[in-house]
CSV table of C-alpha atoms in Angstrom, one decimal:
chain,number,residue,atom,x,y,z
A,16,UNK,CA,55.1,86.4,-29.1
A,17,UNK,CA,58.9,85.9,-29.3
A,18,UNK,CA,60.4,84.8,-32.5
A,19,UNK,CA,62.0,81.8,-31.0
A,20,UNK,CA,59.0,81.0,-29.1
A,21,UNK,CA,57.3,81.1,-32.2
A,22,UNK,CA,59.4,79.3,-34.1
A,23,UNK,CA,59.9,76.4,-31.4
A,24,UNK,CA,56.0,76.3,-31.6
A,25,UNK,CA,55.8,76.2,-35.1
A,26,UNK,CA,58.8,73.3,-35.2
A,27,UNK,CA,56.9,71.3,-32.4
A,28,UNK,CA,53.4,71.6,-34.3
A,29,UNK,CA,54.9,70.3,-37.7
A,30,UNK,CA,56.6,67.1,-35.7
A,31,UNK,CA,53.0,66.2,-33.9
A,32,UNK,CA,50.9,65.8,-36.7
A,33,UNK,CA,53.9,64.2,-38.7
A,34,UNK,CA,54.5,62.0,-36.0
A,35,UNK,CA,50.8,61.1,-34.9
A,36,UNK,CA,50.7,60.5,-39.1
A,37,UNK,CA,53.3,58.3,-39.0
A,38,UNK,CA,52.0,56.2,-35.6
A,39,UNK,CA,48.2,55.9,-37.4
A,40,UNK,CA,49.8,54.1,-40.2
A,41,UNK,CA,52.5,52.1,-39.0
A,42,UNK,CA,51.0,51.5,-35.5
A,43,UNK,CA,47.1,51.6,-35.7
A,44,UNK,CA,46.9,53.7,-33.2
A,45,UNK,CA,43.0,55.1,-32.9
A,46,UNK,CA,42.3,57.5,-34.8
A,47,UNK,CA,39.4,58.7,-32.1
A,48,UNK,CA,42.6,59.8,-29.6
A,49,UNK,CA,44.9,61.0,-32.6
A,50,UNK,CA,42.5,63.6,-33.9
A,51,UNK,CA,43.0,65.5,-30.7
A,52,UNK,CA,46.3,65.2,-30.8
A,53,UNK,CA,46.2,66.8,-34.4
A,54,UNK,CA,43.9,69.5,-33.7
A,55,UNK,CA,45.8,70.6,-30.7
A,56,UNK,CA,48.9,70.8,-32.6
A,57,UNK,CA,47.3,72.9,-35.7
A,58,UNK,CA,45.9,75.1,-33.0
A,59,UNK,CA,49.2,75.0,-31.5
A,60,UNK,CA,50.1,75.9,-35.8
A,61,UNK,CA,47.9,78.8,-36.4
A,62,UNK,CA,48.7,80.4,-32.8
A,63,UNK,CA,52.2,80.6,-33.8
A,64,UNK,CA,52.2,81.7,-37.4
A,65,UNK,CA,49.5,84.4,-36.9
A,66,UNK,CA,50.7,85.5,-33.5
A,67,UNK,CA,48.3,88.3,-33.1
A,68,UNK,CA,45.7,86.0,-31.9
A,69,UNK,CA,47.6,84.6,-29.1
A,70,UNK,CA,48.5,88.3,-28.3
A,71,UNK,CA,44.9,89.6,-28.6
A,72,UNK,CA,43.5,86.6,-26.8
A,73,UNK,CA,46.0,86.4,-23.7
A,74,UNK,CA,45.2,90.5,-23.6
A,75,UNK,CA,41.8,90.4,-23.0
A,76,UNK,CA,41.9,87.5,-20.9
A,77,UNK,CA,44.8,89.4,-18.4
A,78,UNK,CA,47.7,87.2,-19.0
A,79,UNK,CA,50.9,89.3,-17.7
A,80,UNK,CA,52.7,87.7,-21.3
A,81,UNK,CA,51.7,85.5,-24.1
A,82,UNK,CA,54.1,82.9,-23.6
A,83,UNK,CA,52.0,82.6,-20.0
A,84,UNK,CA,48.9,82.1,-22.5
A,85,UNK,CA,50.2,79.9,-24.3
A,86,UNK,CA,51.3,77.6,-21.8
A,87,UNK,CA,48.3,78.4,-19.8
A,88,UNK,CA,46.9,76.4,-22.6
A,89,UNK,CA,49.2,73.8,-22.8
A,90,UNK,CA,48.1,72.8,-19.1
A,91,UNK,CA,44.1,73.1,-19.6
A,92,UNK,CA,45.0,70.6,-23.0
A,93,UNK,CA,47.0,68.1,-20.6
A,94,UNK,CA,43.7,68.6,-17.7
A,95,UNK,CA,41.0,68.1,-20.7
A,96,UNK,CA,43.5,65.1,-21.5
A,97,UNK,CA,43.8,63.4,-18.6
A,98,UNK,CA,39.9,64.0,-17.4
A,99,UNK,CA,39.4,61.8,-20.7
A,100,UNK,CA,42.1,59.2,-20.0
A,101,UNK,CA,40.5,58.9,-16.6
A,102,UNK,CA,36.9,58.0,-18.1
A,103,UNK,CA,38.1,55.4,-20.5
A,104,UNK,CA,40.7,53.8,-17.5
A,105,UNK,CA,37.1,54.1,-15.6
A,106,UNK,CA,35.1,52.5,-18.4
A,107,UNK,CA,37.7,49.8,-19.3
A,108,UNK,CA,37.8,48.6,-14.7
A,109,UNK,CA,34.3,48.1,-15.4
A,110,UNK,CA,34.2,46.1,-18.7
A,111,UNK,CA,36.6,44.0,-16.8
A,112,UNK,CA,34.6,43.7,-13.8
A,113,UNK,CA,31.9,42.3,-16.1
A,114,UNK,CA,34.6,39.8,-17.7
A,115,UNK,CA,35.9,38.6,-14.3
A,116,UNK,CA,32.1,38.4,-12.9
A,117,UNK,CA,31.0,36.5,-16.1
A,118,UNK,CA,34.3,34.4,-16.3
A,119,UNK,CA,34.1,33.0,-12.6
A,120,UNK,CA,30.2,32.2,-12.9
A,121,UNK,CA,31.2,30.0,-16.1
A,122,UNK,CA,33.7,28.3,-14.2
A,123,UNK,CA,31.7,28.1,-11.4
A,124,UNK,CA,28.9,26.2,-13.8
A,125,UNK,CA,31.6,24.0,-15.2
A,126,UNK,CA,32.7,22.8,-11.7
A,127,UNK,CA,29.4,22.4,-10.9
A,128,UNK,CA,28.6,19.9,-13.5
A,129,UNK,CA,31.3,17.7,-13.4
């Protein structure tokens, strides 16, 4: 791996888990979703300071370069991400369903009775 790649991977891994940190205790973000988000980046940590894993990895999987590897990765983390996104939007139109269904037919009972 190139040394500024490297280094620009190192720098961007530091600043996610300092800033995911920062938005768990200022913000309350979940920490279910954050943990990702922090093993991503030390992954994103170790790849870069022991760059013979990256090199070995993206060789034996036929990647023309590592940077291609790396950012090979970067896209299946963003697909795994927004598959995951995509069940909770999914889960959340439901519970809402439920709400709206279970709202109306209280309404619908008050109405009735008056």
């Amino acid at each position: 791996m190139e040394l500024h790649l490297q280094i620009v991977f190192i720098v961007a891994s530091i600043l996610t888990i300092i800033y995911i940190i920062r938005k768990i205790r200022k913000h309350g973000l979940n920490i279910d979703d954050s943990i990702v988000w922090i093993v991503w980046a030390i992954v994103l940590l170790i790849f870069s300071l022991f760059p013979g894993i990256s090199d070995f990895a993206s060789a034996k999987l036929g990647f023309m370069s590592t940077s291609n590897f790396i950012f090979s990765l970067f896209i299946f983390f963003l697909y795994i991400m927004l598959f995951s996104q995509t069940i909770q939007i999914s889960r959340l139109k439901e519970k809402q369903k439920d709400l709206i269904q279970k709202l109306s037919i209280k309404e619908y009972e008050e109405r009735k009775e008056k």
